[in-house]
Amino acid sequence: MKRYERYAAEVADLISTGTLRPGDRLPSVRLASANRRISPATVFEAYYLLEARGLIEARPRSGYYVSQRKAQPDTPAASRPQRRSTAVEISDLVFDVLGSTRDHDVVPLGSAFPSATLFPLQTLARHLARGMRHFDPQRIVDDLPPGNIHLRQQIARRYAIDAMHVATDEIVVTNGALEALNLCLAAVTRPGDVVAVESPTFYAALQALERLSLKALEIATHPTDGIDLNALAKALERRRVKACWLMPNFQNPLGSLMPEEKKQTLVALLAKHDVPLIEDDVYAELYFTASRPRPAKAFDRRGLVMHCSSFSKCLAPGYRVGWAAAGRFAQQIERNKLMTTLSAAIPSQQALCGYLDHGGYDRHLRKLRQALARQRDTTATLIAQHFPQGTRITRPEGGYFLWVELPRRVDALQLHKLALAQRISTAPGHLFSASDSYHHCIRINYGHPDDSRCEPALKTVGALATQLARQ
Amino acid sequence: MKRYERYAAEVADLISTGTLRPGDRLPSVRLASANRRISPATVFEAYYLLEARGLIEARPRSGYYVSQRKAQPDTPAASRPQRRSTAVEISDLVFDVLGSTRDHDVVPLGSAFPSATLFPLQTLARHLARGMRHFDPQRIVDDLPPGNIHLRQQIARRYAIDAMHVATDEIVVTNGALEALNLCLAAVTRPGDVVAVESPTFYAALQALERLSLKALEIATHPTDGIDLNALAKALERRRVKACWLMPNFQNPLGSLMPEEKKQTLVALLAKHDVPLIEDDVYAELYFTASRPRPAKAFDRRGLVMHCSSFSKCLAPGYRVGWAAAGRFAQQIERNKLMTTLSAAIPSQQALCGYLDHGGYDRHLRKLRQALARQRDTTATLIAQHFPQGTRITRPEGGYFLWVELPRRVDALQLHKLALAQRISTAPGHLFSASDSYHHCIRINYGHPDDSRCEPALKTVGALATQLARQ
């Protein structure tokens, strides 16, 4: 850190801790220079930096004052993607960027995963051992697709808790939600078909489209309440859309949450056009709201909604157990699974059966939600304090991603490179669209509350973004 | 069982135990009828049945004699598939037939899996528990593709034991060999491409081709030494073949084993045409020969051979750990894996790491090979005794499948249905070709040496086939 950055950081700390309050005058350049034994130029540099971040403001012929800024930055506006569909080619970039998040020395702000320390891995290991020690080898074929019946019944039971009727028969156990989503997409499309997605959207959806030679139709999406149903309705009138791939609950990357009525309207709209919905719902259990938000699947009467989820984000990362509740497409999904990966690992299925019966899943979930909600607040505050003026962020009611919209002149890919040089990963907005939007946005992972490197890393990213905003 | 079948079975037993020997005269119809208190018509029915099976023969004006038949039936001839490529549509049939093998009450002669009781499931469970109890959550991303480095090193080491140099870097851990094969196929083809396969071939290859809208070019294959290289060479001259999917070691369903020189020639031939080879090698460790037969990969100098295998058939069924040693295509395989199923289950990867280090893998393999070799002999003998005259079988030097060529008038699908009505599964030849050949063949699984139902089931299938041969 250069001298002026160090001084700027000190002043920012005084502001964030409330020692300096909005409207307070900062020491003059001459005074600060004398007190701190740094050159006036260094003080100027520091003040420019703080000004670019929006923490202080210059008043003509009077000096610098702490800004009267709001405690939280604004929420970004709804997206306005292009109206034409686009062939998808983002995989190289995704792999380049995500590869960097796997280095243990790199702070995982750009990671897709929450910290594995948040999960009851010891308890799961116990159930794993117990399940397999008493495993009857004769029953090995029983865990083939659609999957272990006991596990599928437990999944159906959790739907029932949320007042949803999902038949055990339509549940197919998969290698995590990612396989479920890919199987669902393959089941309802042919190369060249158009698929509607949110904008921005989870890059894995874009990769799946790319892999299957499909076209992405990106639909305007609001960072708070999700996809714009008017825009979707227009698209459905205008185009032959073969499927929708959406995340109504805690969308990745926005964190948006569709209200129930909106989900109901969505399902009716898609039913009218006979368009299947692939619903990615992996973050639903990580809600900070009063109760688990119900998925669009809850309103499906025609078997058109394929609801995909997993235990990877909320209980058992790396166990690779997910599922699709695939409605009328269940048999096709089951067969496609048998043909491509045969089955989910039996030890994993057995461990989850045991844990769900006896492990204390709900207690674990309560703790996990609290930890993530606290970390969301901490992270939002740090971004408010250290990111450049004009930065907007979402305030998700669940999950572990914040969407940060930086001033337009900041290129998130450049920011990613600069941050990476300091061993910090970020997920640039480029990853979340096939049409090269969001180049000034980044997704921040706040799912590592136990990682003490995250706070200084956020400050560093803020400082780098501020520099880029000034260029 | 009807009265005449019971009597025929008794006589067959006398023959198989050697009480009645080749050339011995059977009791006359009148005598047998009187001794056994059954009608002469019943005795005739029984003798007709035994004659159709080739166990006895009628000599004009002299009566019935035990046949001078060989101890083992002939080996089937090389296949002669059509020369044009075919679109593939066999999945429905495969699922119908294989679905039946999953019922515990059904004798698994048609199953694709060996008996799970053959595997050290208890020892694996111990390594599973140990691996996950001491698992460092920080390292959870380390098992993402290409997969756990320690496991990949152990796999590379096993190649080295067989005098092959396979770099750890080109090994990608997958959810069993089936995923590896599918990923490899997707990496080197586009819809509409032609892929050369053996004839008959493993139905999963045909399903993969069907799923990816590829065309199968079935190449003549000899039941003893594998694919006909002249036929393959001609096909490569004539057609734009984008890939080959072959099983040089213990081919499923034939059990054929390509000699080393032939593999070498194969690799050179494919290299000449720049055609990648997808090599399915899941049965290699189950050899009854002096040592593990080397795969075609051993002769690859250009990174064109993608060698796929797993621990599912020889150590850890249901763990879903396989791999591709994918040569120049390794990175693409790794990315495709990340996009579709993310990673192989971490508990499974950890368990295999531990087991391979300390579990006694080679000791287990020696026992397993002995059990399977014994059961191959028992099964071949039972087929020789109880299947209709003119039946030919392969005598594989490894694996757990026998290929049975019945008299042409026997329809294997009808046989499958009749056997299934008696709770016995068989795998009809229809499953192993896209061009509707092999309707008079079946694949018999002898991988259940501990299942006492297999012997009577084989006799029943033999009796049913004999009936069909007489119609």
Tab-separated table of N, CA and C in Angstrom, chain B residues 365-463:
chain	number	residue	atom	x	y	z
B	365	LEU	N	-8.223	-58.090	-5.662
B	365	LEU	CA	-8.383	-58.376	-7.089
B	365	LEU	C	-8.085	-59.834	-7.410
B	366	ARG	N	-7.051	-60.398	-6.760
B	366	ARG	CA	-6.710	-61.801	-7.022
B	366	ARG	C	-7.881	-62.714	-6.669
B	367	LYS	N	-8.476	-62.469	-5.507
B	367	LYS	CA	-9.630	-63.275	-5.082
B	367	LYS	C	-10.797	-63.125	-6.054
B	368	LEU	N	-11.028	-61.889	-6.442
B	368	LEU	CA	-12.155	-61.596	-7.328
B	368	LEU	C	-11.989	-62.300	-8.669
B	369	ARG	N	-10.773	-62.228	-9.228
B	369	ARG	CA	-10.515	-62.865	-10.527
B	369	ARG	C	-10.749	-64.371	-10.440
B	370	GLN	N	-10.271	-64.974	-9.339
B	370	GLN	CA	-10.455	-66.420	-9.183
B	370	GLN	C	-11.934	-66.782	-9.135
B	371	ALA	N	-12.696	-66.023	-8.367
B	371	ALA	CA	-14.130	-66.313	-8.234
B	371	ALA	C	-14.821	-66.206	-9.589
B	372	LEU	N	-14.461	-65.174	-10.358
B	372	LEU	CA	-15.116	-64.979	-11.650
B	372	LEU	C	-14.695	-66.055	-12.655
B	373	ALA	N	-13.418	-66.419	-12.643
B	373	ALA	CA	-12.944	-67.437	-13.589
B	373	ALA	C	-13.640	-68.773	-13.325
B	374	ARG	N	-13.762	-69.129	-12.036
B	374	ARG	CA	-14.480	-70.368	-11.693
B	374	ARG	C	-15.920	-70.308	-12.194
B	375	GLN	N	-16.543	-69.167	-11.980
B	375	GLN	CA	-17.952	-69.058	-12.334
B	375	GLN	C	-18.140	-69.051	-13.858
B	376	ARG	N	-17.148	-68.525	-14.567
B	376	ARG	CA	-17.210	-68.610	-16.030
B	376	ARG	C	-17.267	-70.071	-16.464
B	377	ASP	N	-16.401	-70.903	-15.853
B	377	ASP	CA	-16.360	-72.317	-16.230
B	377	ASP	C	-17.689	-73.010	-15.917
B	378	THR	N	-18.168	-72.783	-14.706
B	378	THR	CA	-19.439	-73.393	-14.307
B	378	THR	C	-20.547	-72.999	-15.276
B	379	THR	N	-20.586	-71.720	-15.601
B	379	THR	CA	-21.652	-71.202	-16.454
B	379	THR	C	-21.549	-71.774	-17.864
B	380	ALA	N	-20.331	-71.814	-18.395
B	380	ALA	CA	-20.137	-72.355	-19.746
B	380	ALA	C	-20.576	-73.818	-19.796
B	381	THR	N	-20.239	-74.560	-18.753
B	381	THR	CA	-20.629	-75.973	-18.716
B	381	THR	C	-22.146	-76.122	-18.668
B	382	LEU	N	-22.793	-75.315	-17.843
B	382	LEU	CA	-24.255	-75.385	-17.746
B	382	LEU	C	-24.903	-75.046	-19.087
B	383	ILE	N	-24.357	-74.068	-19.761
B	383	ILE	CA	-24.924	-73.698	-21.057
B	383	ILE	C	-24.719	-74.838	-22.053
B	384	ALA	N	-23.532	-75.431	-22.026
B	384	ALA	CA	-23.255	-76.558	-22.919
B	384	ALA	C	-24.265	-77.676	-22.703
B	385	GLN	N	-24.636	-77.882	-21.456
B	385	GLN	CA	-25.533	-78.999	-21.143
B	385	GLN	C	-26.995	-78.699	-21.382
B	386	HIS	N	-27.390	-77.466	-21.176
B	386	HIS	CA	-28.819	-77.200	-21.110
B	386	HIS	C	-29.372	-76.333	-22.227
B	387	PHE	N	-28.497	-75.798	-23.063
B	387	PHE	CA	-29.007	-74.946	-24.134
B	387	PHE	C	-29.158	-75.771	-25.408
B	388	PRO	N	-29.976	-75.325	-26.354
B	388	PRO	CA	-30.275	-76.149	-27.531
B	388	PRO	C	-29.043	-76.414	-28.391
B	389	GLN	N	-29.138	-77.491	-29.147
B	389	GLN	CA	-28.068	-77.843	-30.064
B	389	GLN	C	-27.838	-76.688	-31.033
B	390	GLY	N	-26.580	-76.486	-31.370
B	390	GLY	CA	-26.264	-75.387	-32.286
B	390	GLY	C	-25.930	-74.099	-31.547
B	391	THR	N	-26.106	-74.107	-30.211
B	391	THR	CA	-25.745	-72.925	-29.426
B	391	THR	C	-24.225	-72.732	-29.463
B	392	ARG	N	-23.801	-71.485	-29.647
B	392	ARG	CA	-22.370	-71.189	-29.580
B	392	ARG	C	-22.123	-70.193	-28.461
B	393	ILE	N	-21.008	-70.314	-27.783
B	393	ILE	CA	-20.702	-69.345	-26.730
B	393	ILE	C	-19.254	-68.892	-26.816
B	394	THR	N	-19.015	-67.696	-26.288
B	394	THR	CA	-17.641	-67.210	-26.175
B	394	THR	C	-17.080	-67.713	-24.850
B	395	ARG	N	-15.787	-67.730	-24.767
B	395	ARG	CA	-15.123	-68.163	-23.542
B	395	ARG	C	-14.136	-67.061	-23.152
B	396	PRO	N	-14.670	-65.991	-22.547
B	396	PRO	CA	-13.839	-64.815	-22.296
B	396	PRO	C	-12.710	-65.063	-21.306
B	397	GLU	N	-11.624	-64.371	-21.516
B	397	GLU	CA	-10.451	-64.475	-20.645
B	397	GLU	C	-10.482	-63.434	-19.536
B	398	GLY	N	-11.643	-62.846	-19.320
B	398	GLY	CA	-11.776	-61.862	-18.265
B	398	GLY	C	-13.171	-61.273	-18.280
B	399	GLY	N	-13.459	-60.434	-17.279
B	399	GLY	CA	-14.788	-59.837	-17.201
B	399	GLY	C	-15.815	-60.814	-16.657
B	400	TYR	N	-17.090	-60.527	-16.872
B	400	TYR	CA	-18.118	-61.426	-16.335
B	400	TYR	C	-19.319	-61.597	-17.261
B	401	PHE	N	-19.040	-61.469	-18.579
B	401	PHE	CA	-20.110	-61.693	-19.543
B	401	PHE	C	-19.761	-62.817	-20.516
B	402	LEU	N	-20.734	-63.673	-20.769
B	402	LEU	CA	-20.644	-64.670	-21.833
B	402	LEU	C	-21.606	-64.256	-22.934
B	403	TRP	N	-21.209	-64.412	-24.169
B	403	TRP	CA	-22.095	-64.123	-25.298
B	403	TRP	C	-22.592	-65.448	-25.854
B	404	VAL	N	-23.879	-65.603	-25.917
B	404	VAL	CA	-24.483	-66.869	-26.320
B	404	VAL	C	-25.228	-66.668	-27.630
B	405	GLU	N	-24.801	-67.405	-28.640
B	405	GLU	CA	-25.479	-67.340	-29.929
B	405	GLU	C	-26.377	-68.573	-30.027
B	406	LEU	N	-27.682	-68.350	-30.027
B	406	LEU	CA	-28.646	-69.450	-30.066
B	406	LEU	C	-28.972	-69.793	-31.509
B	407	PRO	N	-29.629	-70.924	-31.733
B	407	PRO	CA	-30.086	-71.203	-33.101
B	407	PRO	C	-30.907	-70.033	-33.634
B	408	ARG	N	-30.813	-69.766	-34.918
B	408	ARG	CA	-31.371	-68.555	-35.520
B	408	ARG	C	-32.865	-68.353	-35.265
B	409	ARG	N	-33.584	-69.467	-35.120
B	409	ARG	CA	-35.017	-69.282	-34.978
B	409	ARG	C	-35.432	-68.836	-33.578
B	410	VAL	N	-34.490	-68.864	-32.631
B	410	VAL	CA	-34.824	-68.380	-31.282
B	410	VAL	C	-34.807	-66.853	-31.273
B	411	ASP	N	-35.916	-66.263	-30.870
B	411	ASP	CA	-35.943	-64.805	-30.726
B	411	ASP	C	-35.621	-64.452	-29.273
B	412	ALA	N	-34.512	-63.753	-29.094
B	412	ALA	CA	-34.005	-63.500	-27.744
B	412	ALA	C	-34.937	-62.608	-26.931
B	413	LEU	N	-35.702	-61.782	-27.618
B	413	LEU	CA	-36.631	-60.916	-26.906
B	413	LEU	C	-37.792	-61.743	-26.347
B	414	GLN	N	-38.227	-62.707	-27.162
B	414	GLN	CA	-39.276	-63.607	-26.693
B	414	GLN	C	-38.747	-64.449	-25.521
B	415	LEU	N	-37.520	-64.907	-25.679
B	415	LEU	CA	-36.883	-65.679	-24.607
B	415	LEU	C	-36.793	-64.838	-23.336
B	416	HIS	N	-36.414	-63.588	-23.502
B	416	HIS	CA	-36.334	-62.669	-22.364
B	416	HIS	C	-37.679	-62.588	-21.641
B	417	LYS	N	-38.751	-62.481	-22.410
B	417	LYS	CA	-40.082	-62.344	-21.799
B	417	LYS	C	-40.493	-63.627	-21.079
B	418	LEU	N	-40.233	-64.767	-21.722
B	418	LEU	CA	-40.576	-66.045	-21.098
B	418	LEU	C	-39.781	-66.242	-19.810
B	419	ALA	N	-38.493	-65.914	-19.862
B	419	ALA	CA	-37.645	-66.089	-18.682
B	419	ALA	C	-38.087	-65.145	-17.574
B	420	LEU	N	-38.421	-63.921	-17.961
B	420	LEU	CA	-38.813	-62.931	-16.966
B	420	LEU	C	-40.089	-63.369	-16.251
B	421	ALA	N	-40.969	-64.036	-16.978
B	421	ALA	CA	-42.189	-64.554	-16.343
B	421	ALA	C	-41.822	-65.557	-15.250
B	422	GLN	N	-40.636	-66.163	-15.374
B	422	GLN	CA	-40.159	-67.069	-14.330
B	422	GLN	C	-39.125	-66.380	-13.440
B	423	ARG	N	-39.140	-65.054	-13.430
B	423	ARG	CA	-38.272	-64.245	-12.558
B	423	ARG	C	-36.791	-64.446	-12.853
B	424	ILE	N	-36.469	-64.509	-14.130
B	424	ILE	CA	-35.069	-64.600	-14.552
B	424	ILE	C	-34.853	-63.530	-15.617
B	425	SER	N	-33.816	-62.717	-15.452
B	425	SER	CA	-33.538	-61.720	-16.488
B	425	SER	C	-32.459	-62.227	-17.439
B	426	THR	N	-32.559	-61.827	-18.683
B	426	THR	CA	-31.503	-62.077	-19.668
B	426	THR	C	-31.340	-60.786	-20.456
B	427	ALA	N	-30.218	-60.609	-21.109
B	427	ALA	CA	-29.993	-59.413	-21.923
B	427	ALA	C	-30.029	-59.824	-23.393
B	428	PRO	N	-31.149	-59.581	-24.072
B	428	PRO	CA	-31.267	-60.023	-25.465
B	428	PRO	C	-30.326	-59.271	-26.390
B	429	GLY	N	-29.873	-59.934	-27.437
B	429	GLY	CA	-28.932	-59.357	-28.388
B	429	GLY	C	-29.402	-58.059	-29.008
B	430	HIS	N	-30.706	-57.846	-29.030
B	430	HIS	CA	-31.273	-56.620	-29.592
B	430	HIS	C	-30.664	-55.364	-28.987
B	431	LEU	N	-30.217	-55.488	-27.731
B	431	LEU	CA	-29.700	-54.305	-27.037
B	431	LEU	C	-28.349	-53.849	-27.577
B	432	PHE	N	-27.675	-54.721	-28.318
B	432	PHE	CA	-26.266	-54.484	-28.596
B	432	PHE	C	-25.984	-54.070	-30.033
B	433	SER	N	-27.011	-53.599	-30.712
B	433	SER	CA	-26.827	-53.161	-32.087
B	433	SER	C	-27.931	-52.187	-32.461
B	434	ALA	N	-27.573	-51.188	-33.267
B	434	ALA	CA	-28.580	-50.242	-33.730
B	434	ALA	C	-29.250	-50.761	-34.989
B	435	SER	N	-28.707	-51.848	-35.573
B	435	SER	CA	-29.198	-52.298	-36.865
B	435	SER	C	-29.944	-53.624	-36.749
B	436	ASP	N	-30.487	-53.874	-35.559
B	436	ASP	CA	-31.364	-55.024	-35.349
B	436	ASP	C	-30.717	-56.360	-35.721
B	437	SER	N	-29.435	-56.504	-35.456
B	437	SER	CA	-28.808	-57.809	-35.601
B	437	SER	C	-28.918	-58.509	-34.245
B	438	TYR	N	-28.419	-59.715	-34.152
B	438	TYR	CA	-28.264	-60.415	-32.868
B	438	TYR	C	-29.576	-60.710	-32.174
B	439	HIS	N	-30.640	-60.848	-32.958
B	439	HIS	CA	-31.934	-61.142	-32.329
B	439	HIS	C	-31.972	-62.566	-31.779
B	440	HIS	N	-30.959	-63.387	-32.123
B	440	HIS	CA	-30.915	-64.759	-31.617
B	440	HIS	C	-29.776	-64.941	-30.596
B	441	CYS	N	-29.282	-63.830	-30.082
B	441	CYS	CA	-28.169	-63.904	-29.122
B	441	CYS	C	-28.594	-63.358	-27.764
B	442	ILE	N	-27.915	-63.812	-26.720
B	442	ILE	CA	-28.111	-63.211	-25.404
B	442	ILE	C	-26.761	-63.065	-24.700
B	443	ARG	N	-26.728	-62.074	-23.820
B	443	ARG	CA	-25.547	-61.910	-22.972
B	443	ARG	C	-25.899	-62.466	-21.594
B	444	ILE	N	-25.016	-63.349	-21.099
B	444	ILE	CA	-25.230	-63.936	-19.771
B	444	ILE	C	-24.173	-63.399	-18.805
B	445	ASN	N	-24.651	-62.885	-17.677
B	445	ASN	CA	-23.781	-62.366	-16.626
B	445	ASN	C	-23.413	-63.517	-15.687
B	446	TYR	N	-22.110	-63.794	-15.577
B	446	TYR	CA	-21.707	-64.844	-14.616
B	446	TYR	C	-21.007	-64.237	-13.408
B	447	GLY	N	-21.325	-62.993	-13.143
B	447	GLY	CA	-20.673	-62.267	-12.043
B	447	GLY	C	-21.380	-62.402	-10.704
B	448	HIS	N	-22.198	-63.455	-10.547
B	448	HIS	CA	-22.899	-63.649	-9.270
B	448	HIS	C	-22.636	-65.049	-8.735
B	449	PRO	N	-21.354	-65.377	-8.494
B	449	PRO	CA	-21.009	-66.742	-8.085
B	449	PRO	C	-21.672	-67.152	-6.777
B	450	ASP	N	-22.040	-66.178	-5.961
B	450	ASP	CA	-22.618	-66.489	-4.659
B	450	ASP	C	-24.140	-66.636	-4.712
B	451	ASP	N	-24.718	-66.467	-5.881
B	451	ASP	CA	-26.176	-66.514	-5.990
B	451	ASP	C	-26.591	-67.912	-6.450
B	452	SER	N	-27.119	-68.681	-5.506
B	452	SER	CA	-27.428	-70.087	-5.804
B	452	SER	C	-28.581	-70.221	-6.794
B	453	ARG	N	-29.267	-69.133	-7.068
B	453	ARG	CA	-30.383	-69.207	-8.018
B	453	ARG	C	-29.893	-69.270	-9.465
B	454	CYS	N	-28.613	-68.926	-9.687
B	454	CYS	CA	-28.140	-68.807	-11.068
B	454	CYS	C	-28.127	-70.146	-11.802
B	455	GLU	N	-27.707	-71.191	-11.105
B	455	GLU	CA	-27.614	-72.486	-11.781
B	455	GLU	C	-28.986	-72.974	-12.263
B	456	PRO	N	-29.983	-73.094	-11.363
B	456	PRO	CA	-31.307	-73.499	-11.883
B	456	PRO	C	-31.853	-72.504	-12.912
B	457	ALA	N	-31.540	-71.236	-12.762
B	457	ALA	CA	-32.046	-70.245	-13.722
B	457	ALA	C	-31.463	-70.502	-15.109
B	458	LEU	N	-30.164	-70.846	-15.144
B	458	LEU	CA	-29.543	-71.147	-16.437
B	458	LEU	C	-30.201	-72.356	-17.085
B	459	LYS	N	-30.523	-73.360	-16.254
B	459	LYS	CA	-31.193	-74.543	-16.788
B	459	LYS	C	-32.555	-74.163	-17.359
B	460	THR	N	-33.276	-73.315	-16.635
B	460	THR	CA	-34.595	-72.887	-17.104
B	460	THR	C	-34.493	-72.124	-18.419
B	461	VAL	N	-33.533	-71.196	-18.490
B	461	VAL	CA	-33.365	-70.436	-19.729
B	461	VAL	C	-33.015	-71.391	-20.873
B	462	GLY	N	-32.164	-72.366	-20.570
B	462	GLY	CA	-31.814	-73.367	-21.580
B	462	GLY	C	-33.045	-74.107	-22.064
B	463	ALA	N	-33.899	-74.507	-21.127
B	463	ALA	CA	-35.110	-75.235	-21.497
B	463	ALA	C	-36.024	-74.357	-22.348
